[in-house]
Coordinates of C-alpha atoms in Angstrom, one line a residue:
M2 CA 0.4 -13.3 11.6
S3 CA 0.3 -12.7 8.0
R4 CA 3.3 -13.2 5.6
Y5 CA 4.4 -10.2 3.3
L6 CA 7.0 -10.1 0.5
I7 CA 7.7 -6.4 -0.1
T8 CA 9.5 -5.2 -3.2
A9 CA 10.9 -1.8 -4.2
A10 CA 11.7 -1.3 -8.0
L11 CA 14.7 -2.3 -9.2
P12 CA 16.8 0.5 -10.1
Y13 CA 19.0 0.9 -13.2
A14 CA 22.7 0.5 -12.5
N15 CA 23.2 3.3 -14.9
G16 CA 23.5 6.1 -12.4
P17 CA 23.2 7.1 -8.7
V18 CA 20.1 7.4 -6.6
H19 CA 18.4 10.4 -6.4
I20 CA 15.8 12.2 -4.1
G21 CA 13.0 11.4 -6.9
H22 CA 13.7 7.7 -6.5
L23 CA 13.8 8.0 -2.9
A24 CA 10.3 9.8 -2.5
G25 CA 8.6 7.6 -5.3
C26 CA 9.1 3.8 -4.0
Y27 CA 12.2 3.5 -1.6
I28 CA 11.1 5.3 1.5
P29 CA 7.4 4.6 1.3
A30 CA 8.5 0.7 0.9
D31 CA 10.8 1.2 4.0
I32 CA 8.3 2.9 6.1
Y33 CA 5.7 -0.1 5.4
S34 CA 8.1 -2.9 6.0
R35 CA 9.0 -1.2 9.5
Y36 CA 5.5 -0.8 10.3
L37 CA 4.7 -4.3 9.5
R38 CA 7.5 -5.7 11.4
L39 CA 6.4 -3.5 14.4
K40 CA 3.0 -5.2 14.1
G41 CA 4.8 -8.5 14.5
E42 CA 4.1 -9.5 10.9
D43 CA 6.4 -11.9 8.9
V44 CA 8.0 -9.7 6.5
K45 CA 10.8 -9.9 3.7
F46 CA 11.5 -6.5 2.0
I47 CA 13.6 -7.3 -1.1
C48 CA 15.5 -5.4 -3.9
G49 CA 18.4 -5.1 -6.0
S50 CA 19.9 -3.4 -9.2
D51 CA 18.5 -3.8 -12.4
E52 CA 21.9 -4.6 -14.6
H53 CA 20.5 -5.3 -18.1
G54 CA 18.7 -3.4 -20.5
V55 CA 19.6 -0.8 -23.0
P56 CA 20.3 2.1 -20.5
I57 CA 23.3 0.3 -19.6
T58 CA 24.9 -0.5 -22.8
I59 CA 24.1 3.4 -23.6
K60 CA 25.9 4.2 -20.5
A61 CA 29.0 2.0 -21.2
R62 CA 29.4 3.5 -24.8
Q63 CA 29.0 7.1 -23.6
L64 CA 31.9 6.2 -20.8
G65 CA 34.1 4.0 -23.5
I66 CA 33.9 1.0 -20.8
T67 CA 32.0 -2.5 -20.8
P68 CA 28.5 -3.0 -19.4
Q69 CA 29.8 -5.0 -16.6
Q70 CA 32.0 -2.0 -15.5
V71 CA 28.9 0.4 -15.3
V72 CA 27.2 -2.1 -13.4
D73 CA 29.9 -2.8 -10.9
K74 CA 30.3 0.9 -10.0
Y75 CA 26.6 1.8 -10.0
H76 CA 25.5 -1.5 -7.9
Q77 CA 28.0 -0.7 -5.2
M78 CA 27.2 3.1 -5.3
M79 CA 23.7 2.4 -4.7
K80 CA 23.8 -0.2 -2.1
S81 CA 26.3 1.6 -0.1
S82 CA 23.8 4.6 -0.4
F83 CA 20.9 2.7 0.7
E84 CA 22.7 1.0 3.6
K85 CA 23.7 4.5 4.8
F86 CA 20.7 5.8 4.6
G87 CA 18.8 3.4 6.8
I88 CA 16.5 1.7 4.1
S89 CA 16.0 -1.7 6.0
F90 CA 16.2 -4.3 2.8
D91 CA 16.6 -7.9 4.0
H92 CA 18.5 -8.4 0.8
Y93 CA 19.4 -6.1 -1.9
S94 CA 20.7 -8.0 -4.9
R95 CA 21.4 -7.7 -8.5
T96 CA 20.4 -9.2 -12.0
S97 CA 23.7 -9.9 -12.8
S98 CA 24.2 -12.6 -10.1
P99 CA 24.5 -16.5 -11.3
V100 CA 21.4 -17.2 -9.1
H101 CA 19.4 -14.4 -11.3
H102 CA 20.5 -15.6 -14.6
Q103 CA 19.5 -19.3 -13.9
T104 CA 16.4 -18.3 -12.4
A105 CA 15.3 -15.9 -15.3
A106 CA 16.3 -18.4 -18.0
A107 CA 14.4 -21.2 -16.2
F108 CA 11.3 -19.2 -16.0
F109 CA 11.4 -18.3 -19.6
K110 CA 12.1 -21.9 -20.4
T111 CA 9.1 -23.0 -18.4
L112 CA 6.7 -20.5 -20.4
Y113 CA 8.3 -22.0 -23.7
D114 CA 7.9 -25.7 -23.0
K115 CA 4.2 -24.8 -22.1
G116 CA 3.7 -23.5 -25.5
V117 CA 2.9 -19.6 -24.1
F118 CA 5.0 -17.8 -26.4
I119 CA 4.4 -16.9 -30.0
E120 CA 7.5 -17.5 -32.1
E121 CA 7.4 -15.0 -34.8
T122 CA 9.8 -13.5 -37.5
T123 CA 9.1 -9.6 -37.9
E124 CA 11.1 -6.6 -39.6
Q125 CA 13.0 -4.7 -37.1
F126 CA 15.1 -1.7 -37.3
Y127 CA 18.8 -2.2 -38.0
D128 CA 21.5 0.3 -37.9
E129 CA 23.5 -0.4 -40.8
E130 CA 26.7 1.6 -39.6
A131 CA 26.8 0.0 -36.2
K132 CA 25.8 -3.4 -37.9
Q133 CA 23.2 -4.5 -35.2
F134 CA 19.6 -4.5 -34.7
L135 CA 18.3 -1.6 -32.2
A136 CA 16.4 -2.4 -29.1
D137 CA 13.4 -0.3 -28.5
R138 CA 15.6 2.3 -26.5
Y139 CA 18.1 2.8 -29.0
I140 CA 15.5 4.0 -31.3
T141 CA 14.1 7.7 -30.7
G142 CA 11.7 9.6 -32.8
T143 CA 8.3 11.8 -32.7
C144 CA 5.6 10.2 -30.9
P145 CA 2.4 9.8 -33.1
R146 CA -0.1 10.8 -30.2
C147 CA 1.5 14.0 -28.6
N148 CA 4.4 14.8 -31.1
N149 CA 7.2 14.7 -28.5
P150 CA 10.2 14.5 -30.5
N151 CA 12.1 12.4 -27.8
A152 CA 9.9 9.5 -27.6
Y153 CA 11.6 6.0 -27.3
G154 CA 10.6 2.9 -29.2
D155 CA 8.6 1.3 -26.4
Q156 CA 7.0 4.4 -24.7
C157 CA 6.5 8.1 -24.6
E158 CA 7.5 9.6 -21.3
N159 CA 5.6 12.6 -22.1
C160 CA 2.0 11.1 -22.7
G161 CA 2.6 7.5 -21.3
A162 CA 1.6 5.8 -24.5
S163 CA 3.0 2.3 -25.1
L164 CA 4.7 2.2 -28.8
S165 CA 6.3 -0.1 -31.1
P166 CA 9.6 1.3 -32.6
T167 CA 7.6 1.3 -36.3
D168 CA 4.9 3.7 -34.6
L169 CA 7.7 6.7 -34.4
I170 CA 8.0 9.4 -36.9
N171 CA 11.2 10.0 -38.2
P172 CA 13.1 7.3 -36.3
K173 CA 16.7 7.8 -35.5
S174 CA 19.2 5.2 -34.1
K175 CA 20.6 6.4 -30.7
L176 CA 24.1 4.6 -31.8
S177 CA 24.8 6.2 -35.1
G178 CA 22.0 9.1 -35.6
N179 CA 21.3 7.5 -38.9
T180 CA 17.7 6.4 -39.9
P181 CA 17.6 2.7 -39.4
V182 CA 16.3 0.3 -42.0
L183 CA 14.1 -2.6 -41.4
R184 CA 15.2 -6.2 -41.3
P185 CA 13.5 -9.6 -40.5
T186 CA 14.4 -11.1 -37.2
K187 CA 13.1 -13.9 -35.1
N188 CA 11.7 -13.2 -31.4
W189 CA 9.2 -14.8 -28.8
F190 CA 6.2 -12.6 -27.7
L191 CA 3.9 -12.8 -24.9
P192 CA 0.5 -13.2 -26.3
M193 CA -0.8 -10.3 -23.9
G194 CA -4.3 -9.8 -26.0
E195 CA -5.1 -13.6 -25.4
I196 CA -4.3 -13.6 -21.8
Q197 CA -6.1 -10.4 -21.3
K198 CA -9.4 -12.4 -22.3
S199 CA -8.5 -15.4 -19.8
N200 CA -11.2 -15.9 -16.8
D201 CA -7.8 -15.9 -14.5
F202 CA -6.7 -12.4 -15.7
Q203 CA -10.2 -11.2 -15.7
E204 CA -10.6 -12.3 -11.7
Y205 CA -7.3 -10.7 -11.1
I206 CA -8.0 -7.4 -12.6
K207 CA -10.8 -7.0 -9.9
R208 CA -8.1 -6.2 -7.3
F209 CA -7.6 -2.8 -9.2
D210 CA -11.1 -1.3 -7.7
H211 CA -9.2 -1.5 -4.5
W212 CA -6.0 -0.1 -5.3
K213 CA -5.0 3.8 -5.4
P214 CA -6.9 5.5 -8.6
N215 CA -3.5 6.4 -10.4
I216 CA -3.1 2.7 -10.9
K217 CA -6.1 1.7 -11.7
G218 CA -6.7 4.6 -14.4
Q219 CA -3.6 3.7 -16.1
C220 CA -4.1 0.0 -16.2
N221 CA -7.7 0.6 -17.1
S222 CA -6.6 2.8 -20.2
W223 CA -4.4 0.1 -21.4
L224 CA -6.8 -2.7 -21.2
S225 CA -9.4 -0.7 -22.8
E226 CA -7.2 -0.2 -25.8
G227 CA -6.7 -3.9 -26.1
L228 CA -3.4 -5.4 -25.5
Q229 CA -0.9 -6.4 -28.3
P230 CA 1.6 -9.4 -28.1
R231 CA 5.0 -7.8 -26.8
A232 CA 8.4 -9.3 -27.8
M233 CA 10.0 -10.8 -24.7
T234 CA 13.5 -11.2 -26.3
R235 CA 15.7 -8.7 -28.1
D236 CA 18.7 -8.7 -30.3
L237 CA 21.6 -7.8 -28.0
D238 CA 24.5 -9.2 -26.4
W239 CA 24.0 -8.1 -22.8
G240 CA 21.5 -9.6 -20.7
V241 CA 20.1 -13.1 -19.9
K242 CA 20.9 -15.5 -22.6
V243 CA 17.7 -16.9 -24.4
P244 CA 17.9 -20.5 -23.3
L245 CA 17.2 -22.1 -26.8
P246 CA 19.3 -23.6 -29.2
N247 CA 20.4 -21.3 -32.2
T248 CA 19.8 -18.1 -30.5
E249 CA 23.2 -16.5 -30.5
G250 CA 23.0 -12.8 -30.0
K251 CA 19.8 -12.8 -28.4
V252 CA 18.8 -11.9 -24.6
L253 CA 15.6 -12.0 -22.3
Y254 CA 13.8 -8.4 -22.9
V255 CA 14.9 -6.7 -19.8
W256 CA 11.3 -6.2 -18.6
F257 CA 11.0 -9.8 -18.7
D258 CA 13.9 -10.7 -16.6
A259 CA 13.8 -7.6 -14.2
P260 CA 10.8 -8.5 -12.1
I261 CA 11.9 -12.0 -11.9
G262 CA 15.0 -10.2 -10.0
Y263 CA 12.4 -10.1 -7.0
I264 CA 12.3 -14.1 -7.2
S265 CA 16.0 -14.7 -7.4
A266 CA 16.6 -12.1 -4.5
T267 CA 14.5 -14.0 -2.4
K268 CA 16.0 -17.3 -3.3
E269 CA 19.5 -15.7 -2.4
L270 CA 18.2 -14.9 0.9
L271 CA 16.2 -17.8 1.5
P272 CA 17.6 -20.8 -0.5
D273 CA 15.5 -23.6 1.4
N274 CA 12.3 -21.8 1.8
W275 CA 11.7 -18.8 -0.6
K276 CA 8.8 -20.6 -2.0
D277 CA 6.9 -19.4 1.2
Y278 CA 6.9 -16.1 0.1
W279 CA 6.0 -16.5 -3.5
H280 CA 3.7 -19.5 -3.9
K281 CA 0.1 -20.0 -3.3
Q282 CA -0.7 -21.9 -0.2
N283 CA -3.4 -24.8 0.1
N284 CA -5.8 -21.9 2.0
E285 CA -6.3 -18.9 0.1
E286 CA -6.0 -17.0 3.3
D287 CA -2.4 -18.2 4.2
N288 CA -1.2 -17.0 0.9
P289 CA 1.7 -14.4 0.9
K290 CA 0.8 -10.9 0.4
L291 CA 3.3 -9.8 -2.7
I292 CA 3.4 -6.0 -2.5
H293 CA 5.3 -3.7 -5.4
F294 CA 6.3 -0.4 -4.3
I295 CA 7.0 1.6 -7.8
G296 CA 7.1 4.9 -9.6
K297 CA 4.2 5.8 -12.2
D298 CA 6.4 4.6 -15.1
N299 CA 6.6 1.2 -13.8
I300 CA 2.7 0.8 -13.1
V301 CA 1.7 -1.4 -16.2
F302 CA 4.8 -3.7 -16.0
H303 CA 3.9 -4.6 -12.4
A304 CA 0.6 -4.8 -12.5
I305 CA -0.1 -6.2 -16.0
I306 CA 3.0 -8.0 -17.5
F307 CA 4.7 -9.3 -14.6
P308 CA 1.2 -10.8 -13.1
M309 CA 0.7 -12.3 -16.5
M310 CA 4.0 -14.0 -16.5
L311 CA 3.6 -15.5 -13.1
M312 CA -0.1 -16.9 -14.1
Q313 CA 1.1 -18.3 -17.1
H314 CA 4.1 -20.1 -15.3
G315 CA 1.6 -21.3 -12.4
G316 CA 2.0 -21.7 -8.8
F317 CA 3.1 -17.9 -8.1
V318 CA 0.8 -15.5 -6.0
L319 CA -0.2 -12.4 -7.9
P320 CA 0.3 -9.1 -6.6
Y321 CA -2.1 -7.7 -3.7
N322 CA -1.4 -4.3 -4.3
V323 CA 0.8 -2.2 -6.4
P324 CA 1.1 1.2 -4.4
A325 CA 2.9 3.5 -7.1
N326 CA 3.7 7.2 -6.7
E327 CA 3.8 10.0 -9.2
F328 CA 6.9 12.3 -10.0
L329 CA 9.1 14.7 -7.6
N330 CA 10.2 17.8 -9.1
L331 CA 13.2 19.8 -8.0
E332 CA 13.0 23.6 -7.6
G333 CA 10.3 24.0 -10.1
D334 CA 11.8 21.7 -12.5
K335 CA 11.8 18.3 -13.7
I336 CA 14.7 16.1 -11.9
S337 CA 17.0 15.2 -15.0
T338 CA 20.1 12.9 -14.7
S339 CA 21.2 13.8 -18.3
R340 CA 21.3 17.7 -17.3
N341 CA 22.7 16.8 -13.7
W342 CA 19.1 18.4 -12.2
A343 CA 18.8 16.4 -9.1
V344 CA 19.6 15.9 -5.6
W345 CA 22.1 12.9 -5.8
L346 CA 22.1 10.6 -2.4
H347 CA 25.2 9.7 -2.2
E348 CA 26.3 13.4 -2.3
Y349 CA 23.8 14.5 0.3
L350 CA 25.2 11.8 2.6
E351 CA 28.7 13.1 2.2
D352 CA 27.7 16.9 2.7
F353 CA 25.2 16.3 5.5
P354 CA 26.4 13.3 7.7
G355 CA 24.1 12.1 10.2
R356 CA 21.0 13.8 8.8
E357 CA 19.6 11.1 7.0
D358 CA 16.4 11.2 9.1
E359 CA 15.9 15.1 7.9
L360 CA 15.6 14.3 4.4
R361 CA 13.2 11.1 5.2
Y362 CA 11.0 13.3 6.9
V363 CA 10.9 16.1 4.5
L364 CA 10.6 13.6 1.4
T365 CA 7.6 11.6 3.2
S366 CA 6.0 15.4 4.0
I367 CA 5.9 15.8 0.1
A368 CA 5.8 12.5 -1.0
P369 CA 3.8 12.5 -5.0
E370 CA 1.3 10.2 -3.7
T371 CA -1.5 11.4 -5.8
K372 CA 0.0 13.9 -8.0
D373 CA 3.5 15.2 -8.7
S374 CA 5.2 17.3 -6.2
E375 CA 8.3 19.6 -5.6
F376 CA 11.3 19.7 -3.3
T377 CA 12.9 23.0 -2.7
W378 CA 15.8 23.8 -0.2
K379 CA 13.7 26.7 1.4
D380 CA 11.0 24.2 2.2
F381 CA 13.3 21.7 3.4
Q382 CA 14.8 24.1 5.9
A383 CA 11.3 25.5 7.0
R384 CA 10.0 21.7 7.5
V385 CA 13.3 20.9 9.6
N386 CA 13.4 23.9 11.8
N387 CA 9.4 24.3 12.3
E388 CA 8.3 20.7 12.4
L389 CA 11.2 18.4 13.2
G390 CA 12.6 21.1 15.7
A391 CA 9.9 23.0 17.0
I392 CA 7.5 20.4 17.6
L393 CA 9.0 17.0 17.7
G394 CA 12.4 18.0 18.9
N395 CA 10.6 20.2 21.7
F396 CA 8.5 17.6 22.7
V397 CA 11.4 15.0 23.1
N398 CA 13.9 17.6 24.8
R399 CA 11.0 18.6 27.4
V400 CA 10.4 14.9 28.2
V401 CA 14.1 14.1 28.7
V402 CA 14.8 17.0 30.9
L403 CA 12.1 16.4 33.1
S404 CA 12.5 12.7 33.4
N405 CA 16.4 13.7 34.1
K406 CA 15.4 16.0 37.0
Y407 CA 12.5 14.2 38.5
F408 CA 13.3 10.5 38.0
K409 CA 17.3 10.7 37.5
C410 CA 16.8 9.1 34.4
N411 CA 15.5 6.0 36.3
M412 CA 11.8 5.4 34.9
K413 CA 11.3 2.2 36.7
T414 CA 8.5 3.2 38.8
D415 CA 4.9 2.6 39.4
K416 CA 3.8 6.3 39.7
K417 CA 1.5 7.3 37.1
I418 CA 0.4 10.8 36.0
S419 CA -3.1 10.7 34.2
V420 CA -3.4 12.2 31.0
A421 CA -7.3 11.3 30.8
T422 CA -8.1 14.7 29.3
F423 CA -6.1 13.8 26.1
D424 CA -7.1 10.1 26.0
N425 CA -9.9 10.5 23.4
E426 CA -7.7 12.9 21.3
L427 CA -4.8 10.1 21.1
N428 CA -7.4 7.3 20.4
K429 CA -8.6 8.9 17.5
L430 CA -5.2 10.0 16.1
L431 CA -4.0 6.2 16.5
L432 CA -7.2 5.1 14.7
S433 CA -6.3 7.7 11.8
Y434 CA -2.9 6.7 11.9
T435 CA -3.7 2.8 11.4
K436 CA -6.0 3.7 8.5
A437 CA -3.6 5.9 6.7
M438 CA -0.8 3.3 7.0
K439 CA -3.0 0.5 5.6
N440 CA -4.1 2.5 2.7
F441 CA -0.5 3.5 1.8
Q442 CA -1.1 7.2 2.9
F443 CA 2.4 7.7 4.6
R444 CA 2.2 11.5 4.3
D445 CA -0.9 11.7 6.4
A446 CA 0.3 8.9 8.7
Q447 CA 3.7 11.3 9.4
A448 CA 1.5 14.3 10.0
I449 CA -0.7 12.5 12.4
A450 CA 2.7 11.0 14.2
M451 CA 3.5 14.6 14.4
D452 CA 0.1 15.5 16.0
F453 CA 0.9 13.2 19.1
A454 CA 3.9 15.3 19.5
R455 CA 1.8 18.4 19.4
I456 CA -0.5 16.6 22.0
G457 CA 2.2 15.8 24.2
N458 CA 3.7 19.7 24.2
K459 CA 0.1 20.6 24.9
Y460 CA -0.1 18.3 27.8
L461 CA 3.1 19.6 29.4
T462 CA 2.2 23.3 29.1
E463 CA -1.7 22.9 30.1
C464 CA -1.3 20.2 32.8
E465 CA 2.3 21.2 34.2
P466 CA 2.6 17.7 35.5
W467 CA 5.8 18.5 37.5
K468 CA 3.5 20.4 39.8
K469 CA 1.7 17.1 40.6
Y470 CA 4.8 15.3 41.2
K471 CA 5.8 14.3 44.9
A472 CA 9.0 13.2 45.5
E473 CA 8.2 11.4 48.8
D474 CA 5.7 8.9 46.9
I475 CA 8.4 7.6 44.7

């Protein structure tokens, strides 16, 4: 029996969950966790709300409330939606919890005490009207690579480029709309370029060869350019406080503290033996397998930055795999929370009570595993009627009707009806299904599962087993 720690990306607690989130990581992670449990593996499936970072404070400003009020509202909404939808988390936590703050601060302090960080005073953008330094996401401007006018200070979501705020053309503050000015401030940087050259990291990235091509491609693109030091602290008042003297107004970078949320959530679930799912064992073959399910916009953080953090801390296993999906579009357009162009999970659950599995089935059928895919209500209707109803539903109905008629619902019998005609076909399907699940190809695995129902219908139609049935033999 192997031990697995499965994580799904921590959703930002600044809005509800939509179908893009579900198709991207939550349904795939749930499918894989359920599959491993059925195989008898030791599995812990962890997630939680990401309650720090600039999107939270921006939402609070928009609504005229505190960041804590924002995260309290959306944490409960997301947790409830996941429960009603049937996502089988072993624990769903939140990064505002005391356990998380303690865990993240201690992790940072360990790296600081080991001399990992570079302490540096740099010039960063400051909003003179708002009277505060601007975190990356408080700054927008034109991307120098693709000319996207709405790039953020840390990343362009159009071309995927990693940016610094000073790279932007015509930068603007999201607080006031003014052009920010540069002022000196001190922060602590993770020396990613130095870590990239280390033997341990070079050995780790050999795993990319066995991962999905989209993950390997994006990571190799970053690595080929050469990684630069990245600040692990920010000038903000919302987040995990930097655990050092004279650091008022500074918190941990959200992408430093958020993945540590996987560790703190495991601690909450298993306070006495959480290390069994995170720490290296005496024999390498006994190491727990850490698997991160994410969307493509989080690949670098989970496949490069967090592993570097774990490596520098010491004692932790590194990701065994990081299966990432692409994006899901809606009716020919990109899902947009700002334009309210989405199918929100909590609204679906209210409008279609008891039909959670229909959405799960359709989203798995169109999962954006290798490229962006699209959800339409017309396709949803067709798949539910023509596949779930006409194939699986028909097979289940026929079996139930026949078992009621001939066995009076009592299936405790030694009577066997051979299906030898279909044995080879069934065995081939089972092998294909197992291979698809192992390779995180859940679209294919679900299609194969539907083929089992097709064969069942074919068997009933061609072999007419009721004709072979003899009541006196029962």
